[in-house]
mmCIF file of C-alpha atoms in Angstrom:
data_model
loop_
_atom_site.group_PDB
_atom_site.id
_atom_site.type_symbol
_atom_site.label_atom_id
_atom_site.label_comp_id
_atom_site.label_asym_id
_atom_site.label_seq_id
_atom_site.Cartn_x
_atom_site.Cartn_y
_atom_site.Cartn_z
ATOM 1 C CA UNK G 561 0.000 0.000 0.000
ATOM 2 C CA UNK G 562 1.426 3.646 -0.658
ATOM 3 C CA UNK G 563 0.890 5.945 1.725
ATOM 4 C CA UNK G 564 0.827 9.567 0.315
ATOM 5 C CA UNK G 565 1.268 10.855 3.937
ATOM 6 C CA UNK G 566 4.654 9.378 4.085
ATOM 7 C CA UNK G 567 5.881 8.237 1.110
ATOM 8 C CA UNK G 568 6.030 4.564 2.063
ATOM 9 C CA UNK G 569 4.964 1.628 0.369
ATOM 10 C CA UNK G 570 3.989 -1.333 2.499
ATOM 11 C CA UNK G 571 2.763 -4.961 2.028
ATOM 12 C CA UNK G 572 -1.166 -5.076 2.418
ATOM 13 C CA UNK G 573 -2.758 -7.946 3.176
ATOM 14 C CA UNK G 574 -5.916 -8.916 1.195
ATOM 15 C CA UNK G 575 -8.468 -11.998 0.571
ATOM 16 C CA UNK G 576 -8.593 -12.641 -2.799
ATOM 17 C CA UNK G 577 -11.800 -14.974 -1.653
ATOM 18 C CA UNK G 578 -14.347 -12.512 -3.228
ATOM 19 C CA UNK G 579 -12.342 -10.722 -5.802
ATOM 20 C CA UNK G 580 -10.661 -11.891 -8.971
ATOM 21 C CA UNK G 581 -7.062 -12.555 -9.104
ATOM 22 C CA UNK G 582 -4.312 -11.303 -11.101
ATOM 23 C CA UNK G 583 -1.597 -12.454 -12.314
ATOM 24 C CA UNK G 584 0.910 -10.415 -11.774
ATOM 25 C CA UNK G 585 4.912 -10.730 -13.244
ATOM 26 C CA UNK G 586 6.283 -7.597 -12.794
ATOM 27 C CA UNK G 587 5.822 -3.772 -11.593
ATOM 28 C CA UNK G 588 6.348 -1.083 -13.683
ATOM 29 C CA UNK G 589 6.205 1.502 -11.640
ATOM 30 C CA UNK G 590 3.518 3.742 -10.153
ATOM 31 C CA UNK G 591 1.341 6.989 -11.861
ATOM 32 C CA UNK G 592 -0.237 9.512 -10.131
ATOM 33 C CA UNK G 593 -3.812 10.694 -12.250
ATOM 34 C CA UNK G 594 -6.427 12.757 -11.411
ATOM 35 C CA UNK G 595 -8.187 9.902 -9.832
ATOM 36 C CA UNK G 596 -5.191 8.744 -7.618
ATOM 37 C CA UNK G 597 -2.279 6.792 -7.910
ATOM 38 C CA UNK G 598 -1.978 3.591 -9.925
ATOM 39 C CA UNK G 599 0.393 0.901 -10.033
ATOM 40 C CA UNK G 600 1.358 -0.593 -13.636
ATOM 41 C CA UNK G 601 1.751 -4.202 -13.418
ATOM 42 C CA UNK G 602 3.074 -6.571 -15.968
ATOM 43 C CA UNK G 603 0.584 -8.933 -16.333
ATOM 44 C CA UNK G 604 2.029 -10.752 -20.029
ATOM 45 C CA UNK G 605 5.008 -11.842 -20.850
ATOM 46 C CA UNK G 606 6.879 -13.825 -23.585
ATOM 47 C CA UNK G 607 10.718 -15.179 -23.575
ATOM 48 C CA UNK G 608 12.620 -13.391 -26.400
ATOM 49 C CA UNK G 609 15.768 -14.657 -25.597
ATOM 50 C CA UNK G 610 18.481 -16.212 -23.395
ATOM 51 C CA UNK G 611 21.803 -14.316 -22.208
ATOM 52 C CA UNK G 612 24.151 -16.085 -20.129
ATOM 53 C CA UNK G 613 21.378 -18.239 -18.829
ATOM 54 C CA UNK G 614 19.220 -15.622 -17.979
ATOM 55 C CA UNK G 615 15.872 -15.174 -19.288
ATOM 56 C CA UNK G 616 14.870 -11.680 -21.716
ATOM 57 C CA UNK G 617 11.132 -11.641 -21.659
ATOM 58 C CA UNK G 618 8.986 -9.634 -23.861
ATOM 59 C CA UNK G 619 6.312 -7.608 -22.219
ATOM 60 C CA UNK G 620 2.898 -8.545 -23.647
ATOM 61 C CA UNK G 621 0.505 -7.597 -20.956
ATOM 62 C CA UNK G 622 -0.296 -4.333 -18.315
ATOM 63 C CA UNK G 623 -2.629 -3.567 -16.229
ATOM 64 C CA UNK G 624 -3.759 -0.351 -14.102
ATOM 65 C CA UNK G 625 -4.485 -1.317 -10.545
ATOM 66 C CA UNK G 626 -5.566 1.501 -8.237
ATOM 67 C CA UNK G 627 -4.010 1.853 -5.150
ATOM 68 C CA UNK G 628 -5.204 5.563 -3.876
ATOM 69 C CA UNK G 629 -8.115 7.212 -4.643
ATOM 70 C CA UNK G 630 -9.142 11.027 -5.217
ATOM 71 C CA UNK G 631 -13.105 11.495 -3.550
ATOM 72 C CA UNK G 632 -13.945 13.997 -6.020
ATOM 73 C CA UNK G 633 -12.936 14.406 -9.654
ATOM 74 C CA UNK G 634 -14.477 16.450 -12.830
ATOM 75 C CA UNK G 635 -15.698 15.037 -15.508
ATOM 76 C CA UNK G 636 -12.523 16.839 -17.666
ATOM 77 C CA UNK G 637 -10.215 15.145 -15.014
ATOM 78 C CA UNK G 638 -11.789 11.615 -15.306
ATOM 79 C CA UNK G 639 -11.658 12.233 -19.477
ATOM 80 C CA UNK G 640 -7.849 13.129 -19.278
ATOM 81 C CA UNK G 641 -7.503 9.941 -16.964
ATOM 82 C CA UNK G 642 -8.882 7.878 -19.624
ATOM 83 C CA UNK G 643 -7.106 9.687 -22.317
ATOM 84 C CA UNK G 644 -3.666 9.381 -20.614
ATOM 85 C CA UNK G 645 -4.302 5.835 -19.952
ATOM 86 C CA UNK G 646 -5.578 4.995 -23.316
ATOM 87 C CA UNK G 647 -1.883 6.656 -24.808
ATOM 88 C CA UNK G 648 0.019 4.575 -22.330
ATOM 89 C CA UNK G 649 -1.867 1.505 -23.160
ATOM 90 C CA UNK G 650 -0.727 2.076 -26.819
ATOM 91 C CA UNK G 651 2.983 3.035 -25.955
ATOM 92 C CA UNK G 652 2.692 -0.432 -23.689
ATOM 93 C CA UNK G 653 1.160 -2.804 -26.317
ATOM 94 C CA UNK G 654 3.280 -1.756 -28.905
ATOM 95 C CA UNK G 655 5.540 -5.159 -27.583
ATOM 96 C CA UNK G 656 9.018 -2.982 -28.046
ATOM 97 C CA UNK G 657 9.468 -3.418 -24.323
ATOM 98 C CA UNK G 658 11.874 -5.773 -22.887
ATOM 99 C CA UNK G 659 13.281 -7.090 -18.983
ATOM 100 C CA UNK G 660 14.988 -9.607 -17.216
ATOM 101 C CA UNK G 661 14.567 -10.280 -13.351
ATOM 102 C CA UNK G 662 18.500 -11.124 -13.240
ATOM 103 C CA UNK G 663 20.662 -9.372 -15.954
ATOM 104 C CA UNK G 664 20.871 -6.099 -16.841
ATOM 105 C CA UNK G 665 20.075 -5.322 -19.944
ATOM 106 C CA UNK G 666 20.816 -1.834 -19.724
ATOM 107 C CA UNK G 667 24.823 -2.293 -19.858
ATOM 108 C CA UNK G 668 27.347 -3.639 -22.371
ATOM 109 C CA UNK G 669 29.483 -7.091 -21.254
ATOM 110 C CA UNK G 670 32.040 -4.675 -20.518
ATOM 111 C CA UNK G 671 30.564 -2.217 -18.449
ATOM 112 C CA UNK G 672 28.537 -5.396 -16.264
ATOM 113 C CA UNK G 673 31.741 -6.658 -15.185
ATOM 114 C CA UNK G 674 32.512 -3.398 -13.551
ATOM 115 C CA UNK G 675 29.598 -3.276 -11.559
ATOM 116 C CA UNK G 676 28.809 -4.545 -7.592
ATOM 117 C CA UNK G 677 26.375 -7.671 -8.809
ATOM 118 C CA UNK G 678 25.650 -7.683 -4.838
ATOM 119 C CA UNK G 679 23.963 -4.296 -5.627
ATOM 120 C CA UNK G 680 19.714 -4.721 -6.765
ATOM 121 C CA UNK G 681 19.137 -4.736 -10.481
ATOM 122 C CA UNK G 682 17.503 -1.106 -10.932
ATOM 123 C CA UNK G 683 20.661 0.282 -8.745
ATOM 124 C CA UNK G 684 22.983 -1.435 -11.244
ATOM 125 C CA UNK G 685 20.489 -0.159 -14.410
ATOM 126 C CA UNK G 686 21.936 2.729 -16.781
ATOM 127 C CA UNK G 687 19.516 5.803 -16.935
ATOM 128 C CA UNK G 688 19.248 6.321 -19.829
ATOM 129 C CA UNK G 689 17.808 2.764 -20.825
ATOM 130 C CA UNK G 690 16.345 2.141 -17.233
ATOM 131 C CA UNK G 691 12.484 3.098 -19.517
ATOM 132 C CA UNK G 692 10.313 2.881 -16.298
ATOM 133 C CA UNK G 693 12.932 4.914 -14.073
ATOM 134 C CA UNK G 694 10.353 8.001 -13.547
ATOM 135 C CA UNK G 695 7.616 5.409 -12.894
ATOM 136 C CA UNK G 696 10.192 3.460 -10.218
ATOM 137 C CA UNK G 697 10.669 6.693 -8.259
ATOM 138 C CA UNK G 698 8.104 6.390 -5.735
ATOM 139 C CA UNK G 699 8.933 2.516 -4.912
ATOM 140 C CA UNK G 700 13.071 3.800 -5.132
ATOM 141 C CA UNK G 701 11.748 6.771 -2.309
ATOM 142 C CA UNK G 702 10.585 4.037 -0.457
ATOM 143 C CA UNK G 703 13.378 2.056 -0.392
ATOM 144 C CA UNK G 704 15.697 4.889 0.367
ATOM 145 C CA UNK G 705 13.192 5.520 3.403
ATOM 146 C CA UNK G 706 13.927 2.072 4.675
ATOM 147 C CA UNK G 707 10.715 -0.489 3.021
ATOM 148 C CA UNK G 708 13.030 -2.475 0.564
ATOM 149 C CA UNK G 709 10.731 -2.635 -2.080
ATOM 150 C CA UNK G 710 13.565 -3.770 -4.156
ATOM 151 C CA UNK G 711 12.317 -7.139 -5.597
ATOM 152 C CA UNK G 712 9.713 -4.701 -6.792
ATOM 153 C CA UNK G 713 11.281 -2.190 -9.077
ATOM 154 C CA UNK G 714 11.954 -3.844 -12.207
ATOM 155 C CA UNK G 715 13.944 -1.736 -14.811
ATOM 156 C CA UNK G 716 12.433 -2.226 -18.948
ATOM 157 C CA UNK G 717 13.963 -1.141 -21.547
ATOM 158 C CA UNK G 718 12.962 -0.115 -25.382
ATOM 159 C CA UNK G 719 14.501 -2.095 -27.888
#
C-alpha cells in the first residue's frame, strides 16, 4: 500500500476470496492521475531470448491497478484519466518493451563486469535505458526511506 502521507509503500494484506485474481509478473512503476495513484503491473510476458542463462522476456501484458483514490474528480479530469491511460496503453502494447529479473540489460558485457552484482538490479540499471525509471521513483523513495521494495522495481527497456 502507498501511503501519500509518508511516502512509504507497504505490504497489504488482502483476501482474494471474493475478488478476482491477477496475475501479476512484474511492476512497472507507479502513476499519479487525477483519480489517484496507480500501479502498472506486468501482467504478459513472452521469452525473447536467453543471455548467459538468464531469461529476456517480452512484455505482452499491463494492467492499471488503483491503489489511492481522489473522492472527487471532474468530468474533464476523469476524461484526461482515460485519455492518458488509453496513450500509455498504446505506448505499452506496442511489444518494443523488454526485462529480465536477473541481468541487466541496460549495460554492455564490458561495463557489467565493472559493476557490484551484490547491488539490486535497478541500482545497477543505466539511466538512460532504465524506460520505467520516472515510474520506479516512488517505490526507489521508499526504499531509500527504509521499506526495501527492491524485488519490486523492475527496470524495462525499449529495444
Amino acid at each position: 500500500m502507498f501511503s501519500k502521507n509518508t511516502g512509504l509503500i507497504s505490504v497489504l494484506k488482502i483476501s482474494l476470496a471474493s475478488a478476482n485474481p491477477l496475475k501479476i509478473v512484474g511492476v512497472i512503476g507507479i502513476i499519479t492521475l487525477n483519480s489517484g495513484d496507480h500501479l502498472i503491473v506486468v501482467t504478459g510476458r513472452e521469452k525473447a531470448a536467453e543471455l548467459d542463462g538468464k531469461i529476456i522476456y517480452k512484455l505482452t501484458g499491463h494492467q492499471f491497478v488503483s491503489i489511492s483514490s481522489t473522492t472527487r474528480i471532474t468530468e474533464r479530469q476523469a476524461e484526461d484519466d482515460k485519455v492518458f491511460k488509453l496513450l500509455l496503453d498504446d505506448i505499452l502494447g506496442s511489444k518494443f518493451f523488454y526485462f529480465s529479473y536477473d541481468f541487466d540489460l541496460t549495460h554492455s558485457l564490458q561495463r557489467r563486469a565493472k559493476l557490484n552484482k551484490l547491488d539490486p538490479l535497478w541500482k545497477r540499471a543505466d539511466d538512460r535505458f532504465f524506460w520505467n525509471k520516472p515510474l520506479s521513483q516512488k517505490l526507489v523513495a521508499s526504499t531509500l526511506k527504509g521499506e526495501d521494495a527492491s524485488n519490486f522495481i523492475l527496470p524495462i527497456t525499449v529495444g
